[in-house]
Coordinates of C-alpha atoms in Angstrom, one line a residue:
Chain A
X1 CA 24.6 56.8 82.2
X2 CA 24.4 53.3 83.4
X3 CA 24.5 52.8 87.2
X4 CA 27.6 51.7 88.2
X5 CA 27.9 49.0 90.7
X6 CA 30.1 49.5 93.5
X7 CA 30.4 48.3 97.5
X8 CA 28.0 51.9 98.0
X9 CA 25.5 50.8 95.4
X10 CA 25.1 47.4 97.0
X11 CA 24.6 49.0 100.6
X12 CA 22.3 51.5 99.1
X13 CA 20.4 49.3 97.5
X14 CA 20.3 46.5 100.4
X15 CA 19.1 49.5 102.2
X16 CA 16.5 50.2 99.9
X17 CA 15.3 46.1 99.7
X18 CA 17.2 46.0 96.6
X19 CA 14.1 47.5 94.3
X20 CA 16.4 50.3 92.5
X21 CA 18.1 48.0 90.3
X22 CA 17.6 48.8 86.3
X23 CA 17.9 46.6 83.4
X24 CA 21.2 46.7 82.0
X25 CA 20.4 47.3 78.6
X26 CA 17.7 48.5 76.8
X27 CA 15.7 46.6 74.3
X28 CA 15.7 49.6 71.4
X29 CA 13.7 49.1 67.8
X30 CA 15.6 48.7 65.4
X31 CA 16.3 51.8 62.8
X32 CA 16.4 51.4 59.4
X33 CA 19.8 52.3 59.1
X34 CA 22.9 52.0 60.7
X35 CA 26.5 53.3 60.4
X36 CA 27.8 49.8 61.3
X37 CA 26.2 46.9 61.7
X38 CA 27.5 43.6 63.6
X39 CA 25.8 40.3 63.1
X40 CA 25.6 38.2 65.7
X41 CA 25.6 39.1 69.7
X42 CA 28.5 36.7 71.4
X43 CA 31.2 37.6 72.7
X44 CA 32.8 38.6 69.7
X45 CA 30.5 40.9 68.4
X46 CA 29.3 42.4 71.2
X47 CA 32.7 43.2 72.2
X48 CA 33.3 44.4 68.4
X49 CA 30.3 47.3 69.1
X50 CA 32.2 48.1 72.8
X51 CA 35.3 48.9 71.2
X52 CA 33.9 50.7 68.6
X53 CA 31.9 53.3 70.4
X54 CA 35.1 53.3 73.1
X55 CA 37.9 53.1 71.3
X56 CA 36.6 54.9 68.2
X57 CA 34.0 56.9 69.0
X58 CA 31.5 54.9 66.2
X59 CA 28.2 54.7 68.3
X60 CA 25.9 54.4 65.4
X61 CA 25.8 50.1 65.7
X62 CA 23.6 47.3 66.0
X63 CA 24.6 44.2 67.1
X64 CA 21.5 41.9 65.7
X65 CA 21.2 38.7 67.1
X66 CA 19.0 35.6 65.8
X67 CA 18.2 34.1 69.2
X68 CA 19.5 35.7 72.8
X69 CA 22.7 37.6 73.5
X70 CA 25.4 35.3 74.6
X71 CA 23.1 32.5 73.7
X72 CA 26.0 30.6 71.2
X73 CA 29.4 29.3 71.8
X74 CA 29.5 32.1 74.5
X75 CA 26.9 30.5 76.8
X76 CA 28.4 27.2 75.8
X77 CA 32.3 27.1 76.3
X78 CA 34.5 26.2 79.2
X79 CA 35.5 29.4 80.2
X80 CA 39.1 28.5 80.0
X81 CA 42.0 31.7 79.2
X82 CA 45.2 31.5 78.5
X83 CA 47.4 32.3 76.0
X84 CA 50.3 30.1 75.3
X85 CA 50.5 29.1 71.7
X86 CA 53.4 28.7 69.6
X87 CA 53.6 31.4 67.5
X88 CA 54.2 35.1 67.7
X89 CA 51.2 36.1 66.1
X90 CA 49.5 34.0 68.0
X91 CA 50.9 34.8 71.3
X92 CA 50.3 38.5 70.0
X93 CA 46.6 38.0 69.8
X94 CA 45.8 35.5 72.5
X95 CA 48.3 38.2 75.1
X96 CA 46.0 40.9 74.0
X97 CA 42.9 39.3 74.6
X98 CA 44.1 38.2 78.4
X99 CA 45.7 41.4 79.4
X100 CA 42.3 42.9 78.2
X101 CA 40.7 40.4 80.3
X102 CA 43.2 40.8 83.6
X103 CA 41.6 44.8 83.5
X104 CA 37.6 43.6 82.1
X105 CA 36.1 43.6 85.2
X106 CA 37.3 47.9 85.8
X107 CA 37.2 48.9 82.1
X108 CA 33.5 47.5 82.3
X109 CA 32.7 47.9 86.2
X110 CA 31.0 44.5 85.6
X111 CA 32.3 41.5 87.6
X112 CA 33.5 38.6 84.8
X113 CA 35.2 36.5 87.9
X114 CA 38.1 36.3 86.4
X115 CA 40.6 33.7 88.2
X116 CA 44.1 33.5 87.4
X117 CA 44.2 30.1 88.5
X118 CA 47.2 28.6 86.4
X119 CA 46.4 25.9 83.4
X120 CA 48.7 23.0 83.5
X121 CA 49.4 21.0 80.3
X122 CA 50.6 17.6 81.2
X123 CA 52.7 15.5 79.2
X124 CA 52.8 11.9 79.3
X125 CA 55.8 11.1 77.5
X126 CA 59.4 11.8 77.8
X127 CA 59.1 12.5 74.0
X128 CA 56.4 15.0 74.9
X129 CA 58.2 16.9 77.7
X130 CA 60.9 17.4 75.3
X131 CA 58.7 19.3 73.1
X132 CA 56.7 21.2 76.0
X133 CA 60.2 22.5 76.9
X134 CA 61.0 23.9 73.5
X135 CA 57.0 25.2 73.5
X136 CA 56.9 26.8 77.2
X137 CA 60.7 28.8 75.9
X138 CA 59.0 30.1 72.2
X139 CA 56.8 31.2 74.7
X140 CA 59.2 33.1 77.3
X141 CA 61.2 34.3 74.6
X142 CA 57.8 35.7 72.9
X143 CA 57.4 37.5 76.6
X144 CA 54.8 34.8 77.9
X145 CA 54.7 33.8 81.4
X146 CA 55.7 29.7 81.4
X147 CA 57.5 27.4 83.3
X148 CA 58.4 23.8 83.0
X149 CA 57.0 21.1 85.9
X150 CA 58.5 18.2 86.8
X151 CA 56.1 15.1 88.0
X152 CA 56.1 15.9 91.5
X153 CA 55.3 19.5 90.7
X154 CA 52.1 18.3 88.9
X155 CA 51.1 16.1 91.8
X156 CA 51.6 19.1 94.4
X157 CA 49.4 21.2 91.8
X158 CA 47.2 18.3 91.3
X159 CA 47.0 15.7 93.6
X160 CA 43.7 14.0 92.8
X161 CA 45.2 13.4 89.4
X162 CA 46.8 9.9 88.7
X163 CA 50.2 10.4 87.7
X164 CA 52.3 6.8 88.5
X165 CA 53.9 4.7 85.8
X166 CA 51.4 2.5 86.2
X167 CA 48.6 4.9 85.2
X168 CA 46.9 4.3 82.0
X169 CA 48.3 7.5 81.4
X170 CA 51.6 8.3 83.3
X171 CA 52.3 11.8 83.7
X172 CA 55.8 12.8 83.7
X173 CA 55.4 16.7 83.8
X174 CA 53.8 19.4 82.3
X175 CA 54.1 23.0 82.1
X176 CA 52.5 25.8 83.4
X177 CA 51.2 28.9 82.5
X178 CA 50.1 30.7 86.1
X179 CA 48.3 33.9 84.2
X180 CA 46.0 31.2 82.7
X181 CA 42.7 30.4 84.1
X182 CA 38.4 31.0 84.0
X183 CA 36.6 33.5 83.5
X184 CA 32.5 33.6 84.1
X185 CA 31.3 33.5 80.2
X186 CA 28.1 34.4 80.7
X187 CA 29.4 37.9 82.8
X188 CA 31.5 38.7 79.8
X189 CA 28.8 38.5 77.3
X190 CA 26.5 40.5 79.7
X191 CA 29.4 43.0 80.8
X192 CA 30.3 43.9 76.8
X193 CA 26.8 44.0 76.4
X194 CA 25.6 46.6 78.8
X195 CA 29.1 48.7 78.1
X196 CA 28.3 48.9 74.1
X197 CA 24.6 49.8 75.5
X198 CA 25.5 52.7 77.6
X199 CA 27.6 54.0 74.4
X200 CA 23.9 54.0 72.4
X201 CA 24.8 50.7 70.6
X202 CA 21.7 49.2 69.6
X203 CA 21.4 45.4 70.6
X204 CA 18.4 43.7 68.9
X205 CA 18.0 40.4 70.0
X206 CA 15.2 37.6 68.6
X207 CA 15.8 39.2 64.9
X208 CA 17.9 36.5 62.5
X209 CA 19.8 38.0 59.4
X210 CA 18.7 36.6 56.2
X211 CA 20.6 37.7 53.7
X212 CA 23.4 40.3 52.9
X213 CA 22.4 42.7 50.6
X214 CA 25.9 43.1 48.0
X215 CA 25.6 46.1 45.3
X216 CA 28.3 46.1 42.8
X217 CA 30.6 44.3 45.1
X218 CA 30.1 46.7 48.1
X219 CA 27.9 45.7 51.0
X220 CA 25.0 47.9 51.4
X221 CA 22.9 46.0 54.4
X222 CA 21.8 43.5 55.8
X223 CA 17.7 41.7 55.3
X224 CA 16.4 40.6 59.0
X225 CA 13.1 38.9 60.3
X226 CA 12.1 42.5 60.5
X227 CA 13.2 44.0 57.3
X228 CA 16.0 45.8 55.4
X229 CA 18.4 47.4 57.1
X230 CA 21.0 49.6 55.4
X231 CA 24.4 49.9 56.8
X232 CA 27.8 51.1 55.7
X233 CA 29.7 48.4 57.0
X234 CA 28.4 44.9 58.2
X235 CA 30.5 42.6 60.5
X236 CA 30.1 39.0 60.8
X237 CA 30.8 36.9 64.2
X238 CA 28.9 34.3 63.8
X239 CA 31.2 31.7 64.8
X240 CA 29.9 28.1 62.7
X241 CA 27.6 29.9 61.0
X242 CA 30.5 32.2 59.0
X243 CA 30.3 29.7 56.1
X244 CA 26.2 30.0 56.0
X245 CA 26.3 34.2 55.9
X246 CA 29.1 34.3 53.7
X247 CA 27.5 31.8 51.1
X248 CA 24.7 34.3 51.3
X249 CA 27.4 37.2 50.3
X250 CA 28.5 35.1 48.0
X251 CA 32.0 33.9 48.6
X252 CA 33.3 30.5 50.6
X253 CA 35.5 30.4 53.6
X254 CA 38.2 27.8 54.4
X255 CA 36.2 27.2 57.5
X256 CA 34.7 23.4 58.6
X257 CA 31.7 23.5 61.2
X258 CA 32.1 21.1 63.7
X259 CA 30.2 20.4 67.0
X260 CA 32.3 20.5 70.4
X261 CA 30.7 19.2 73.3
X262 CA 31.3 19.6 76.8
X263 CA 30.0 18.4 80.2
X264 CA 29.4 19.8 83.6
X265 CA 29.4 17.4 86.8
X266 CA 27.1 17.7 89.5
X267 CA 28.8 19.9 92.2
X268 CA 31.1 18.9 94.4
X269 CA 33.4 20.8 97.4
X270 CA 36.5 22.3 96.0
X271 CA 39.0 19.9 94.6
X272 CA 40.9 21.3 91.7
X273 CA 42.3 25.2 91.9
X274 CA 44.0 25.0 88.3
X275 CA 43.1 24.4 84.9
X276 CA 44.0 20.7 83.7
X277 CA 44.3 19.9 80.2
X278 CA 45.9 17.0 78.3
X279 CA 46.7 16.8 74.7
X280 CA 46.7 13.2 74.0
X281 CA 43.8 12.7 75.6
X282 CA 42.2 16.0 74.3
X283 CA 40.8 16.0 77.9
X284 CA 40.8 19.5 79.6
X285 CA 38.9 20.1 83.3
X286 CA 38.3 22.9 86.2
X287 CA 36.0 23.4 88.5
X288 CA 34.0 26.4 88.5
X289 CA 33.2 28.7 91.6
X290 CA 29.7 26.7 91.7
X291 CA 31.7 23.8 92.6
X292 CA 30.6 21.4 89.2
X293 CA 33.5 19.8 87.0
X294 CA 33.5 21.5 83.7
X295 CA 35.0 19.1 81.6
X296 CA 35.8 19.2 77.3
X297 CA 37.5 16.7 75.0
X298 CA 37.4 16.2 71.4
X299 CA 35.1 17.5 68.2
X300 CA 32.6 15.0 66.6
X301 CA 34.8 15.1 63.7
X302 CA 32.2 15.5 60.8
X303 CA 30.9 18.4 59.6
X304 CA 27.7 19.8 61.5
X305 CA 25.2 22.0 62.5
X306 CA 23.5 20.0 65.0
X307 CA 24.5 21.8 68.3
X308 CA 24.0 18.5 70.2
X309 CA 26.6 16.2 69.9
X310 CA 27.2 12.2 69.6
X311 CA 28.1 9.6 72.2
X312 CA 31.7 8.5 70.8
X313 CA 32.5 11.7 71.6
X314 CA 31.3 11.5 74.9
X315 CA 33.2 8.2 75.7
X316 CA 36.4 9.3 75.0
X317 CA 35.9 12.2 77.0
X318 CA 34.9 10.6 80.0
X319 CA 37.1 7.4 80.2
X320 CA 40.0 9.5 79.3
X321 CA 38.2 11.6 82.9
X322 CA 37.9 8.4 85.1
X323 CA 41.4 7.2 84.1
X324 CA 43.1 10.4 84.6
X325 CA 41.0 11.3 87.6
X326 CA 39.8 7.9 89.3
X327 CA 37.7 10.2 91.9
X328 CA 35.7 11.4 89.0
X329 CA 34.0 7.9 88.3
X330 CA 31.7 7.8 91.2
X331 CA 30.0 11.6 90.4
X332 CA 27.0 12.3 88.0
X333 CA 26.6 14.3 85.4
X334 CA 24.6 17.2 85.5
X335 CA 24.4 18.6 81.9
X336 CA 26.2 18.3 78.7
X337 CA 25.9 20.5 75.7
X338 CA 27.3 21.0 72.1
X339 CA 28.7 24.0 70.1
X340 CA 29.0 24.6 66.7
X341 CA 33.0 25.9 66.1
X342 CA 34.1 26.9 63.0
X343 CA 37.6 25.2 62.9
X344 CA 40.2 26.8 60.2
X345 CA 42.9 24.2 58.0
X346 CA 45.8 26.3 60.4
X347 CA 43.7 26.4 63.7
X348 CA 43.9 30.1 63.4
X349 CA 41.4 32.8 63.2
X350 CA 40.0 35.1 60.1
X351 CA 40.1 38.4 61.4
X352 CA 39.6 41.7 58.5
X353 CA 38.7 42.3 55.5
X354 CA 36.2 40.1 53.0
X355 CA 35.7 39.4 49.5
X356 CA 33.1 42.0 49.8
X357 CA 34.2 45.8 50.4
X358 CA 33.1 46.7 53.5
X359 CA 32.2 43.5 54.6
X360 CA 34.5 42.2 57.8
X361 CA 35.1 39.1 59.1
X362 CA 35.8 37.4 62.8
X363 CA 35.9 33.7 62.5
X364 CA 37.7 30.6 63.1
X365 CA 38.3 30.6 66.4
X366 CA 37.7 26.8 66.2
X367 CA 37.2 25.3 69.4
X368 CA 39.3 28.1 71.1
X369 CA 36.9 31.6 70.7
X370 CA 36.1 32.7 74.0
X371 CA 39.7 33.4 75.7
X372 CA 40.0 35.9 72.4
X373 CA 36.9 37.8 72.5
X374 CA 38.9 40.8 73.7
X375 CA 41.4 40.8 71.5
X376 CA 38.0 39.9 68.4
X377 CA 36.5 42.6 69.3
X378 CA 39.3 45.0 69.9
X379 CA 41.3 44.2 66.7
X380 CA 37.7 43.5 64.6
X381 CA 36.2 47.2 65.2
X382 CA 40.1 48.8 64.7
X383 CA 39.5 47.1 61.2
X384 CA 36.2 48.5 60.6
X385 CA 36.9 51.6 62.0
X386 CA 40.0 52.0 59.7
X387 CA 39.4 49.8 57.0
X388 CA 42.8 48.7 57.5
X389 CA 43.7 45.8 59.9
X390 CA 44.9 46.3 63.3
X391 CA 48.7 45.4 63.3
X392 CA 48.2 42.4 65.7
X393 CA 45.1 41.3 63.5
X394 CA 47.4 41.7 59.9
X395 CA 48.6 37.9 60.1
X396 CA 45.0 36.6 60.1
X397 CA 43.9 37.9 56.8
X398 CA 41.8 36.1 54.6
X399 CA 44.4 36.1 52.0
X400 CA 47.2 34.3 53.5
X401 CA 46.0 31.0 52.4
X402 CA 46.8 32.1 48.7
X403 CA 50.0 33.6 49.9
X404 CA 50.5 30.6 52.5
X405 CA 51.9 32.6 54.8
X406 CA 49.4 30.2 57.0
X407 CA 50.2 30.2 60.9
X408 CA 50.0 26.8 61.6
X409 CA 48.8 26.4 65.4
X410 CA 47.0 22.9 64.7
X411 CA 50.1 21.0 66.8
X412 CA 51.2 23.7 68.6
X413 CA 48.0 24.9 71.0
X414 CA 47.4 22.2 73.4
X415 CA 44.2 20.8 71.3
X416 CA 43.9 20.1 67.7
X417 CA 41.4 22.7 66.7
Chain B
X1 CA 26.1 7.3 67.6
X2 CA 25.2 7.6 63.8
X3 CA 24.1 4.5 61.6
X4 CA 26.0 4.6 58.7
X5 CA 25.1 2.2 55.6
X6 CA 28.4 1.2 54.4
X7 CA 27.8 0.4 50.6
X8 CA 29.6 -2.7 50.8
X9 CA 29.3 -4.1 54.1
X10 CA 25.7 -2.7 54.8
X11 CA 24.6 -0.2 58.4
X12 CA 27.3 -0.4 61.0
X13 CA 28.5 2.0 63.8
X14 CA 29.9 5.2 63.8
X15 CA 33.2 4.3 65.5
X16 CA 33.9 1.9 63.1
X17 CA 34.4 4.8 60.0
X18 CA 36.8 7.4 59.9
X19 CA 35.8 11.1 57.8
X20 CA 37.4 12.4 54.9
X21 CA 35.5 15.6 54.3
X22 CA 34.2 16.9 51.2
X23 CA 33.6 14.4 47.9
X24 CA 34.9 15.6 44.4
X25 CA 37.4 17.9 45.2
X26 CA 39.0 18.3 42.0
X27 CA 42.8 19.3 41.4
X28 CA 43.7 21.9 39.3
X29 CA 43.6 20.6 36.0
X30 CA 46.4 22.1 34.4
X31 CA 49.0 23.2 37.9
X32 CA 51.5 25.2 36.2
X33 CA 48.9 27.4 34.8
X34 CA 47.1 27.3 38.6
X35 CA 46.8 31.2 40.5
X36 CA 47.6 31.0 43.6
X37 CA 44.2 31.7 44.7
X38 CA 43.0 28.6 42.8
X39 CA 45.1 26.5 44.7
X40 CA 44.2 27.7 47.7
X41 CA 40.1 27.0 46.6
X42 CA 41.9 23.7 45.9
X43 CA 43.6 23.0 49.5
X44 CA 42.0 24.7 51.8
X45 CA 38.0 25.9 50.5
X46 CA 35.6 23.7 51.2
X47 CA 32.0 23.7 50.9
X48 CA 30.2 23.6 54.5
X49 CA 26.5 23.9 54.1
X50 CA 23.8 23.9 56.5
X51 CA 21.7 21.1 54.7
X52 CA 23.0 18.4 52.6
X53 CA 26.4 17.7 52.6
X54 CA 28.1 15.2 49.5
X55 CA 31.1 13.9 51.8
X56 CA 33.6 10.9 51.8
X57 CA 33.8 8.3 54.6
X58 CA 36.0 5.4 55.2
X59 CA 35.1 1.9 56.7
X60 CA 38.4 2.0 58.2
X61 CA 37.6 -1.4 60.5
X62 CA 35.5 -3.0 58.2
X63 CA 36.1 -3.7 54.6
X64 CA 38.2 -0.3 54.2
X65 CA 36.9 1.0 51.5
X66 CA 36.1 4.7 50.5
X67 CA 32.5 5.8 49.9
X68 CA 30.5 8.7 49.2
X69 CA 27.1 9.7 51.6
X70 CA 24.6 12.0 51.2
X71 CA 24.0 13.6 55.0
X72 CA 22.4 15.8 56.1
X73 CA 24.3 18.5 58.8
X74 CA 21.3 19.5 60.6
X75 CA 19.2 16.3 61.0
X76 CA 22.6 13.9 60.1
X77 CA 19.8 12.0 58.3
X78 CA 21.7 9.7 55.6
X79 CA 19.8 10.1 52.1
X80 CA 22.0 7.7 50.4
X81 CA 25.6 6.4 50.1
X82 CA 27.4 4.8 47.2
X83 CA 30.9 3.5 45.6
X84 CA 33.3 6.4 45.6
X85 CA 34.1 5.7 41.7
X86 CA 30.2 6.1 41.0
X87 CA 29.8 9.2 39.1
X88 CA 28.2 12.6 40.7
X89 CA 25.4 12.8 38.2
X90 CA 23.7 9.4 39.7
X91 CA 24.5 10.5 43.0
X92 CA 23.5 14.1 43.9

């Protein structure tokens, strides 16, 4: 067993000049063969081996990874959770992945720094406010926390933002969702990865999967860097690359990959305790507990692999910031990244069943993956487990865009994604 | 910012195009006989390769025409772009 951190451990070990500390998980060879086998190591399929070997006692995994665990979208995101989307499936999903999250930090006794600190969606139109009110009650009725602020309730939740009638942008409410927040990304990556660990899930990192080995339209394995592997049932979450690995099992996906960037300021003292996002800008900010801005906007809309992205992009991004947030203008830059996100024609993910028996899919989480990677993983491995989707997971087959019963979240989630 | 050689107007910025995706998407020739799934190929699956990419553009604030480029989604090197009513087999 793991050793579990706690207020003791910490006073032991500050006792002991902090030597005793272990890795957190091993770094195992890889067998030949595997009962399940789940390709790539983000969030989502690291948290696809947890639930696994917790919920269903399957312990015989690996999660193989091409570069380092958490080294994707995971290490890339804006850590933003919430879960106020239109629909009730979507509400379903989103609601299971943050009341997973709210109780992460015990179920793995590993810190993620969860904080609940509200996300505000501001509208800047009376037009708009009409149709945040009809979106914040779908969402009460569908047993989501939201609630409805007026202008002078987004200037006492965010007074640094510009909000007057003169404002490029005029801001003439919003509404709220309090149970909404950040999470640390990195922590839940490393938390998922060192609870599947203690379970006996192999996680073999620095290994890419080259191919899918399909037999008479059943999956039989998977062919790494380091050789065949057989398996009895292979999982993809590979975010953008879901198109790439299932070309390679020989079926397409409705899936477009697109990069997302995103930006981090230099850090400053705390200024901004909620989450701030605005859909006509596509602008979204917080600050994280290091104090930088963290700061997202729009795709580079054209298809790509690039994981860097392109300066339009960054424009808009940051004159929409230094006209919403005049402050903002005078700081610098510290980093900014890109993300390949594998954006869906209904903005809603692909969770179960493949083309290919035995074959499972997590995908299409667009720009919107990591506030789900609990409810991925958790409806993912019930899937595998059962070979029959997880009731909350049934909406997002594959085959709903024959049957069209598509749930169509691209103008209802905040950003078009 | 990309450079993209409008086959008309010649290179110009990025900002001034607008993306349409996927080139030669072809309806289904005869609808009523369609399956379901074939529509669904038809609306929703496109091709998304890692590589070179056949895809439509738009010089939406230049001469607004439609055009087909060659690009690469790894490198975005451009290989080539030409008229959209140029056939594939001189193109790809």
């Amino acid at each position: 067993m793991k050793q579990r951190f706690s207020f003791g451990a910490l006073v032991r070990g500050a006792a002991g000049g902090h030597r005793h500390w272990q890795p957190q998980w091993r770094t195992p060879a890889m067998k030949r063969r595997y009962q399940v086998i789940v390709v790539g190591a983000g969030g989502h399929g690291l948290a696809t081996a947890y639930y696994l070997a917790k919920n269903h006692g399957i312990t015989d995994v690996a999660v193989i990874e091409k570069g380092w665990l958490g080294g994707g979208n995971t290490g890339r995101n804006t850590m933003v959770v919430r879960s106020n989307y239109l629909f009730p499936e979507s509400t379903a999903i989103y609601d299971l992945a943050l009341r997973l999250y709210e109780d992460l930090s015990r179920d793995l006794n590993y810190n993620i720094m969860l904080s609940q600190r509200g996300i505000v969606t501001l509208a800047h139109s009376r037009a708009e406010l009409d149709g945040m009110a009809r979106w914040a009650t779908a969402l009460q009725v569908n047993g989501i926390d939201s609630e409805i602020v007026d202008r002078d309730g987004v200037r006492r939740l965010v007074p640094t933002l510009k909000v007057a009638d003169d404002a490029r942008y005029p801001v003439v409410g919003g509404f709220l969702q309090r149970r909404g927040g950040i999470a640390r990304h990195d922590a839940v990556a490393w938390g998922y990865a060192r609870g599947a660990d203690s379970y006996g899930v192999d996680i073999i990192q620095n290994c890419e999967v080259r191919d899918l080995i399909v037999r008479a339209g059943r999956i039989a394995g998977v062919e790494t860097a380091q050789g065949v592997v057989e398996a009895d049932s292979v999982a993809l979450t590979v975010a953008g690359h879901s198109s790439v690995l299932a070309a390679k099992a020989g079926f397409r996906l409705p899936v477009t990959s697109y990069a997302l960037q995103a930006f981090v300021s230099e850090p400053i003292k705390p200024i901004l305790n909620t989450v701030v996002l605005s859909p006509v800008t596509g602008f979204y900010v917080s600050q994280s507990d290091k104090g930088e801005l963290v700061m997202g906007g729009a795709l580079d809309l054209y298809n790509s692999y690039a994981q860097r992205g392109n300066f339009p992009a960054i424009e808009g991004v940051l004159s929409s910031a230094v006209e919403m947030f005049p402050f903002m203008s005078r700081l610098k830059l510290m980093r900014h990244w890109g993300g390949i996100v594998d954006v869906v024609p209904d903005s809603s993910p692909i969770i179960g069943k493949s083309p290919v028996q035995g074959l499972y899919l997590n995908c299409g989480w667009g720009t919107g993956g990591f506030k789900a990677i609990p409810a991925g993983g958790f409806t993912l491995a019930h899937s595998i487990a059962h070979d029959t989707p997880h009731p909350i997971a049934a909406p997002f087959a594959l085959d709903r865009f024959a049957t069209g019963a598509l749930i169509d979240e691209a103008g209802a989630s905040g950003i078009a994604h | 910012m990309l450079l993209i050689p409008c086959p008309f107007c010649g290179p110009r910025a990025q900002i001034e195009f607008a993306y349409g995706g996927q080139s030669d998407i072809v309806r289904p020739k005869t609808p009523d006989a369609a399956s379901d799934q074939e529509w669904a190929e038809y609306l929703f699956f496109r091709d998304n390769p890692k590589g070179s990419h056949r895809e439509r553009w738009c010089h939406r604030d230049g001469c607004g025409l439609w055009f087909n480029l060659l690009r690469d989604t790894v490198t975005h090197r451009i290989a080539r772009s030409s008229p959209v009513d140029e056939p594939r087999g001189g193109n790809a």
